[in-house]
Amino acid sequence: MRRRVVITGLGVLTSLGIGKDAFWDALVHGKSGIRKISTFDTSHLRSHIAGEINGFDPLEYIDRKEVATIDRVCQFSIAASELAVRDSRIRLDKDAGVVVGTGLGGIITDDAQHQIYHAKGPRFVHPLTIPMSMYNASACHISQRFGIKGPGFTLSTACSSGTHAIGEAYRLIKDGYADVNIAGGSEATLSQGIFSAWCAMRILSRRNDTPEQACRPYSKDRDGMVLGEGAGFVILEELSRALKRDAPIYAEIIGYGSSYDASHLTAPDVHGQAMAIDKAIRGAEIRPEEVDYINGHGTGTSLNDKIETDSAKMIFGQSVYSIPMSSIKPQIGHTLGASGALGLIASCLSLRDNLIPATINYTEPDPECDLDYVPNTARKANLNIVMTNSFGFGGNNGVLVTRRFTPA
Amino acid sequence: MEDFDDIERQIRTIIAEELQADEKEIRKDSTIAELGGDSLKALMLITSLENHFNITISDEDAMKIKSFSAAAAIVRKLKRA
């Protein structure tokens, strides 16, 4: 008998708000968390804006004695997983698993310690630099916090990391290796050195004077992406277990697709993306036209939005024009390894409320991006099946398909 | 053999280094693509041109740097400015 996997808890940290309610309320009301960067000087850089999580106090989640030895990305992971556990009202035991995705791990610690090395010398480098910055630190802290000893790992597939983490955790449950998983993505890359590197790639929006209107996915006048900090974690459970404890069920994961472009280090490829979508839809055992809404990757770069539009057309054919697709990135920024997890969480809340968040800042139709991007205003719609797209650097593609939960 | 002026010789050296191309293969009408470059190599070339000539190349100009002659024209324009 097929094991069904449901999502029973949501934990969110974004520049729009902490916790699923603050996040969702701001999202559907079209608010933006993008501001001028406050934590370091950007005056000499090309970009000055991002989605910082300013209201985050790690001491609400982490002991004072520990907090200084935990990188910001890991602090986010701990907080978001704690929020997901609380939301799910679950009591975790040792058999639960944890799967974490992050694009760049503890890179703020790396950056800071490199600066200290060059400014002061090796004797001043923090002795815990390695365990603070290692990619698996988040999963390690989560396992310790909740006493989780089940299967788990950390993966890094750039901007699709969060999607792949949740997808692989879904498979662990579906295939019988675990009954419960904490899974998600986390990213904190806003430090001066790393931000300079993003600037040098010339893919960030130059609309520094209007941060809230800067990122414009699918709009003809889009001029690049905006970075954001964030973390999204979910509780995944095998259905019978969730029903037994009367857990809140947001959605059922029914399909997951993963693929490589095998073409370019940074430029997206339509065939690779289409392959991931196709795998997810086949795995879900649905017809493409049954998808009611796509939470898009929509970064706001010229190439990404066009290729994403083309890959959707390749799979959905003519029905693509009646499937709304929106991007939440103009509101929270591109949260890289967290973005797929946050997109999935938004998809869960869309299913719960029959409400599609808009693509804000949409000003001008682009003949190369001619789908229904839900411009500027959230929309009520009867939603049964929702797809979440993530397409990362390295040609990593991840797609999740979720369905409104029905017991039958 | 084409005549290259001083700025062009410097650009030729930078292109050869960033694209791992033979300087002798680089003509004034060579495109970045012909020399084995893609979008990422072009990005590295633009950054090197900025640093070498101490100029700031706008996104609009950067998009135009698809050939040796386009790179030379933009460097000259910015050096004059």
Coordinates of C-alpha atoms in Angstrom, one line a residue, chain A:
Chain A
M1 CA 0.0 0.0 0.0
R2 CA 1.3 3.4 -1.0
R3 CA 2.5 5.5 2.0
R4 CA 1.1 9.0 1.9
V5 CA 3.1 12.0 3.2
V6 CA 1.4 15.1 4.6
I7 CA 2.7 18.4 5.8
T8 CA 1.7 19.1 9.4
G9 CA 3.8 22.0 10.5
L10 CA 5.2 25.2 9.1
G11 CA 8.1 27.3 10.4
V12 CA 8.9 30.6 8.7
L13 CA 11.5 33.3 9.0
T14 CA 11.6 36.0 6.3
S15 CA 12.0 39.7 6.0
L16 CA 8.2 39.9 5.8
G17 CA 7.8 38.4 9.2
I18 CA 8.5 35.6 11.6
G19 CA 6.1 32.8 11.8
K20 CA 3.6 31.6 9.2
D21 CA 0.9 34.0 10.1
A22 CA 2.9 37.2 9.9
F23 CA 4.5 35.9 6.6
W24 CA 1.3 35.0 5.0
D25 CA -0.6 38.1 6.0
A26 CA 2.1 40.4 4.6
L27 CA 2.4 38.2 1.5
V28 CA -1.2 38.3 0.5
H29 CA -1.4 42.0 1.3
G30 CA 1.3 42.7 -1.2
K31 CA 3.8 44.0 1.3
S32 CA 7.6 44.0 0.7
G33 CA 10.4 43.2 3.2
I34 CA 13.0 44.7 0.9
R35 CA 14.9 47.7 2.4
K36 CA 18.2 49.4 2.3
I37 CA 20.8 47.1 3.9
S38 CA 21.4 48.1 7.5
T39 CA 24.0 45.7 8.8
F40 CA 27.0 46.8 6.6
D41 CA 28.2 49.7 4.4
T42 CA 27.1 49.3 0.8
S43 CA 28.1 52.7 -0.4
H44 CA 30.9 51.4 -2.6
L45 CA 28.8 48.6 -4.1
R46 CA 26.4 48.3 -7.0
S47 CA 23.5 47.2 -4.9
H48 CA 22.3 48.6 -1.6
I49 CA 19.2 46.6 -0.9
A50 CA 18.0 43.2 0.4
G51 CA 15.5 41.5 2.5
E52 CA 17.1 41.4 5.9
I53 CA 15.4 39.7 8.8
N54 CA 15.7 42.6 11.2
G55 CA 13.3 41.5 13.9
F56 CA 15.0 38.2 14.7
D57 CA 16.3 37.8 18.2
P58 CA 18.1 34.4 18.4
L59 CA 17.8 34.5 22.2
E60 CA 14.1 33.7 21.8
Y61 CA 15.2 30.3 20.5
I62 CA 18.8 29.7 21.6
D63 CA 20.5 29.7 25.0
R64 CA 22.7 32.8 25.6
K65 CA 25.7 30.6 26.3
E66 CA 25.4 29.0 22.9
V67 CA 24.4 31.7 20.6
A68 CA 27.8 33.3 19.9
T69 CA 29.1 29.9 18.6
I70 CA 26.2 29.4 16.1
D71 CA 26.3 31.1 12.6
R72 CA 23.3 33.2 11.6
V73 CA 22.1 30.6 9.1
C74 CA 22.1 28.0 11.8
Q75 CA 20.2 30.3 14.1
F76 CA 17.6 30.7 11.4
S77 CA 17.4 26.9 11.0
I78 CA 16.9 26.3 14.7
A79 CA 14.3 29.0 15.0
A80 CA 12.3 27.9 11.9
S81 CA 12.4 24.3 12.9
E82 CA 11.2 25.2 16.4
L83 CA 8.4 27.2 14.9
A84 CA 7.4 24.2 12.6
V85 CA 7.4 21.8 15.6
R86 CA 5.3 24.1 17.7
D87 CA 2.9 24.7 14.8
S88 CA 2.6 20.9 14.3
R89 CA 2.1 20.3 18.0
I90 CA 4.3 17.2 17.5
R91 CA 6.3 15.4 20.1
L92 CA 9.4 14.2 18.2
D93 CA 11.2 11.0 19.1
K94 CA 14.6 9.6 18.2
D95 CA 13.3 7.9 15.0
A96 CA 12.4 11.2 13.3
G97 CA 14.7 12.4 10.5
V98 CA 16.1 15.8 9.5
V99 CA 17.0 17.0 6.0
V100 CA 18.4 20.5 5.5
G101 CA 19.2 22.4 2.3
T102 CA 21.4 25.4 2.2
G103 CA 23.1 27.1 -0.7
L104 CA 26.1 28.6 1.0
G105 CA 25.9 27.4 4.7
G106 CA 27.7 29.4 7.3
I107 CA 29.3 31.7 4.9
I108 CA 28.9 34.8 7.1
T109 CA 31.3 33.2 9.6
D110 CA 33.7 32.3 6.8
D111 CA 33.7 35.8 5.5
A112 CA 34.2 37.4 9.0
Q113 CA 37.0 35.0 9.9
H114 CA 38.8 35.6 6.6
Q115 CA 38.7 39.3 7.3
I116 CA 40.1 38.7 10.8
Y117 CA 42.9 36.5 9.4
H118 CA 44.0 39.2 7.0
A119 CA 43.6 42.1 9.4
K120 CA 45.0 40.5 12.6
G121 CA 46.6 37.2 11.7
P122 CA 46.0 33.5 12.3
R123 CA 46.1 33.6 16.1
F124 CA 42.9 35.6 16.1
V125 CA 40.8 33.2 14.0
H126 CA 37.9 31.8 15.9
P127 CA 38.6 28.2 17.0
L128 CA 35.1 27.2 16.1
T129 CA 35.1 28.6 12.6
I130 CA 34.9 25.1 11.0
P131 CA 31.9 23.7 13.1
M132 CA 30.2 27.1 12.8
S133 CA 30.4 27.3 9.1
M134 CA 30.1 23.7 8.0
Y135 CA 27.1 23.1 5.8
N136 CA 25.7 20.4 8.1
A137 CA 25.7 22.5 11.3
S138 CA 22.0 23.3 10.9
A139 CA 21.0 19.7 10.8
C140 CA 23.4 18.9 13.6
H141 CA 21.8 21.5 15.9
I142 CA 18.3 20.5 15.0
S143 CA 19.0 16.8 15.7
Q144 CA 20.5 17.8 19.1
R145 CA 17.6 20.1 20.0
F146 CA 14.9 17.5 19.3
G147 CA 16.8 14.3 20.1
I148 CA 16.4 13.2 16.5
K149 CA 18.5 10.2 15.5
G150 CA 16.7 9.0 12.4
P151 CA 17.9 9.3 8.8
G152 CA 19.1 12.6 7.7
F153 CA 21.6 14.7 5.7
T154 CA 22.4 18.1 4.4
L155 CA 22.3 18.9 0.7
S156 CA 23.4 21.9 -1.3
T157 CA 21.9 22.6 -4.7
A158 CA 22.0 26.4 -4.7
C159 CA 18.6 27.9 -5.1
S160 CA 16.8 24.6 -5.2
S161 CA 18.3 23.3 -2.0
G162 CA 15.1 23.8 0.1
T163 CA 13.0 22.0 -2.5
H164 CA 15.4 19.1 -2.8
A165 CA 15.6 18.8 1.0
I166 CA 11.8 18.6 1.4
G167 CA 11.6 16.3 -1.7
E168 CA 14.2 13.9 -0.4
A169 CA 12.6 13.9 3.1
Y170 CA 9.3 13.1 1.4
R171 CA 10.9 10.1 -0.3
L172 CA 12.4 8.9 3.0
I173 CA 8.9 8.7 4.4
K174 CA 7.1 7.5 1.2
D175 CA 9.7 4.7 0.9
G176 CA 9.4 3.6 4.5
Y177 CA 12.8 4.8 5.9
A178 CA 11.1 7.2 8.4
D179 CA 7.6 8.2 9.6
V180 CA 8.4 11.8 10.5
N181 CA 10.9 14.3 9.1
I182 CA 11.9 17.9 9.8
A183 CA 12.9 19.3 6.4
G184 CA 13.6 22.7 4.9
G185 CA 16.0 25.3 3.7
S186 CA 17.9 28.1 5.3
E187 CA 20.1 30.9 4.0
A188 CA 22.0 33.9 5.5
T189 CA 24.5 35.4 3.1
L190 CA 24.3 39.1 3.9
S191 CA 27.9 40.0 4.7
Q192 CA 30.0 42.5 3.0
G193 CA 32.4 40.2 1.2
I194 CA 29.8 37.8 0.0
F195 CA 27.4 40.6 -1.0
S196 CA 30.3 42.1 -3.0
A197 CA 30.5 38.8 -4.9
W198 CA 26.8 38.9 -5.8
C199 CA 27.3 42.5 -7.0
A200 CA 30.2 41.4 -9.2
M201 CA 27.9 39.0 -11.0
R202 CA 25.8 41.9 -12.2
I203 CA 22.5 40.0 -11.5
L204 CA 21.1 42.2 -8.7
S205 CA 18.5 44.9 -9.4
R206 CA 19.9 48.4 -9.6
R207 CA 16.7 50.0 -8.3
N208 CA 18.4 51.0 -5.1
D209 CA 16.2 54.0 -4.6
T210 CA 13.0 52.1 -4.5
P211 CA 13.7 48.8 -2.7
E212 CA 10.1 47.7 -2.4
Q213 CA 9.6 48.1 -6.1
A214 CA 13.0 46.8 -7.2
C215 CA 12.4 43.1 -8.1
R216 CA 9.9 42.7 -10.9
P217 CA 9.6 39.1 -12.0
Y218 CA 8.1 38.4 -15.4
S219 CA 7.6 42.1 -16.0
K220 CA 9.3 43.5 -19.2
D221 CA 11.2 46.1 -17.1
R222 CA 12.8 43.6 -14.7
D223 CA 16.4 44.3 -14.1
G224 CA 17.6 41.6 -11.7
M225 CA 17.0 39.9 -8.5
V226 CA 17.2 41.1 -4.9
L227 CA 18.7 38.9 -2.2
G228 CA 16.9 38.0 1.0
E229 CA 17.6 36.1 4.2
G230 CA 15.3 33.4 5.2
A231 CA 14.4 29.9 6.5
G232 CA 11.5 27.7 5.9
F233 CA 11.0 24.3 7.6
V234 CA 8.1 21.9 7.5
I235 CA 7.1 18.8 9.4
L236 CA 6.4 15.9 7.1
E237 CA 4.5 12.9 8.5
E238 CA 3.3 9.6 7.2
L239 CA -0.5 10.0 7.0
S240 CA -1.8 7.4 9.4
R241 CA 0.5 8.7 12.1
A242 CA -0.7 12.3 11.5
L243 CA -4.3 11.2 11.6
K244 CA -3.8 9.2 14.8
R245 CA -2.6 12.3 16.7
D246 CA -5.1 14.6 15.0
A247 CA -2.4 16.7 13.5
P248 CA -3.2 19.9 11.5
I249 CA -2.7 18.8 7.9
Y250 CA -1.9 21.6 5.4
A251 CA -1.4 19.6 2.3
E252 CA -0.2 16.2 0.9
I253 CA 2.9 16.0 -1.1
I254 CA 2.1 13.9 -4.1
G255 CA 5.0 14.5 -6.5
Y256 CA 8.7 15.5 -6.5
G257 CA 11.0 16.0 -9.5
S258 CA 14.7 16.6 -9.6
S259 CA 17.0 17.1 -12.6
Y260 CA 20.2 18.6 -13.8
D261 CA 20.5 20.9 -16.9
A262 CA 23.9 19.5 -17.7
S263 CA 24.5 22.7 -19.7
H264 CA 25.8 25.8 -17.9
L265 CA 27.1 26.9 -14.5
T266 CA 24.6 29.7 -14.1
A267 CA 22.3 30.0 -17.1
P268 CA 19.0 28.1 -16.9
D269 CA 18.0 25.5 -19.5
V270 CA 14.4 24.9 -20.6
H271 CA 14.9 21.1 -21.1
G272 CA 16.4 20.5 -17.7
Q273 CA 13.6 22.5 -16.0
A274 CA 10.9 20.7 -18.0
M275 CA 12.4 17.4 -17.0
A276 CA 12.0 18.1 -13.3
I277 CA 8.4 19.3 -13.8
D278 CA 7.6 16.2 -15.9
K279 CA 9.0 13.9 -13.2
A280 CA 7.0 15.7 -10.5
I281 CA 3.8 15.5 -12.4
R282 CA 4.3 11.8 -13.4
G283 CA 5.2 11.0 -9.8
A284 CA 2.0 12.7 -8.7
E285 CA 0.0 10.6 -11.2
I286 CA -1.9 13.6 -12.4
R287 CA -2.4 15.2 -15.8
P288 CA -0.5 18.5 -16.2
E289 CA -3.7 20.5 -16.7
E290 CA -4.9 19.4 -13.2
V291 CA -2.4 21.8 -11.7
D292 CA -4.3 24.8 -10.4
Y293 CA -1.5 27.2 -9.6
I294 CA 2.3 27.3 -9.9
N295 CA 4.4 29.0 -7.2
G296 CA 7.1 30.1 -9.6
H297 CA 10.8 30.5 -9.2
G298 CA 10.5 34.0 -10.7
T299 CA 13.8 35.7 -9.7
G300 CA 13.3 38.8 -11.7
T301 CA 16.4 38.2 -14.0
S302 CA 15.9 38.6 -17.7
L303 CA 16.8 35.0 -18.5
N304 CA 15.3 33.1 -15.6
D305 CA 11.8 34.4 -16.0
K306 CA 11.8 33.7 -19.8
I307 CA 13.2 30.2 -19.4
E308 CA 10.7 29.4 -16.6
T309 CA 7.9 30.5 -18.8
D310 CA 9.2 28.4 -21.7
S311 CA 9.6 25.2 -19.6
A312 CA 6.0 25.6 -18.3
K313 CA 4.8 25.9 -21.9
M314 CA 6.7 22.8 -22.8
I315 CA 4.9 20.7 -20.2
F316 CA 1.5 22.3 -20.0
G317 CA 0.9 23.1 -23.6
Q318 CA -2.0 25.4 -24.3
S319 CA -3.4 24.8 -20.8
V320 CA -0.5 26.9 -19.4
Y321 CA -2.4 30.0 -20.2
S322 CA -5.2 29.1 -17.7
I323 CA -2.7 28.2 -14.9
P324 CA -1.7 31.2 -12.8
M325 CA 1.9 31.4 -11.8
S326 CA 3.3 34.0 -9.3
S327 CA 6.5 34.7 -7.6
I328 CA 6.9 35.8 -4.0
K329 CA 10.5 36.9 -4.5
P330 CA 9.8 40.7 -4.9
Q331 CA 8.4 40.6 -1.4
I332 CA 11.0 38.5 0.5
G333 CA 13.9 38.6 -1.9
H334 CA 15.7 35.6 -3.3
T335 CA 16.4 33.5 -0.3
L336 CA 18.5 31.1 -2.3
G337 CA 18.6 27.7 -0.4
A338 CA 15.5 28.7 1.6
S339 CA 13.5 29.9 -1.4
G340 CA 12.0 26.5 -2.4
A341 CA 11.0 25.7 1.2
L342 CA 9.4 29.1 1.6
G343 CA 7.7 28.7 -1.8
L344 CA 6.3 25.4 -0.7
I345 CA 5.0 26.9 2.6
A346 CA 3.3 29.6 0.6
S347 CA 1.8 26.9 -1.6
C348 CA 0.4 25.1 1.6
L349 CA -1.2 28.3 2.8
S350 CA -2.6 29.0 -0.7
L351 CA -4.3 25.6 -0.5
R352 CA -5.5 26.3 3.0
D353 CA -7.1 29.6 2.1
N354 CA -7.8 29.2 -1.6
L355 CA -5.8 32.3 -2.2
I356 CA -2.9 33.0 -4.6
P357 CA -0.3 35.6 -3.6
A358 CA 0.4 38.1 -6.4
T359 CA 3.5 38.9 -8.3
I360 CA 3.9 42.4 -7.0
N361 CA 5.8 45.1 -9.0
Y362 CA 4.4 43.8 -12.2
T363 CA 4.3 46.9 -14.5
E364 CA 4.8 45.9 -18.1
P365 CA 3.8 42.8 -20.1
D366 CA 6.8 41.0 -21.8
P367 CA 6.0 39.2 -25.1
E368 CA 8.5 36.5 -24.0
C369 CA 6.7 36.1 -20.6
D370 CA 3.0 35.9 -21.6
L371 CA 1.4 33.8 -18.9
D372 CA -1.0 34.8 -16.1
Y373 CA 1.4 36.0 -13.4
V374 CA -1.3 37.2 -11.0
P375 CA -0.1 40.8 -11.3
N376 CA -0.1 42.9 -8.2
T377 CA -3.2 41.7 -6.4
A378 CA -3.7 38.4 -4.6
R379 CA -6.5 36.3 -6.0
K380 CA -9.2 33.9 -4.7
A381 CA -9.3 30.7 -6.6
N382 CA -10.4 27.1 -5.9
L383 CA -7.1 25.3 -5.5
N384 CA -6.7 21.5 -5.3
I385 CA -3.2 20.9 -6.8
V386 CA -0.3 23.4 -6.5
M387 CA 3.2 23.1 -7.9
T388 CA 6.3 24.8 -6.5
N389 CA 9.3 25.5 -8.8
S390 CA 12.9 26.0 -7.9
F391 CA 15.7 26.3 -10.4
G392 CA 19.2 26.9 -9.1
F393 CA 22.7 27.8 -10.3
G394 CA 24.6 24.7 -11.4
G395 CA 21.5 23.7 -13.4
N396 CA 19.8 22.1 -10.3
N397 CA 16.0 21.9 -10.7
G398 CA 13.5 20.9 -8.1
V399 CA 9.8 20.7 -8.3
L400 CA 7.2 19.7 -5.7
V401 CA 3.5 19.0 -6.3
T402 CA 1.1 19.3 -3.4
R403 CA -2.6 18.5 -3.1
R404 CA -5.3 19.6 -0.8
F405 CA -5.6 16.8 1.7
T406 CA -8.6 14.5 1.5
P407 CA -8.7 11.3 3.6
A408 CA -10.0 9.1 0.7

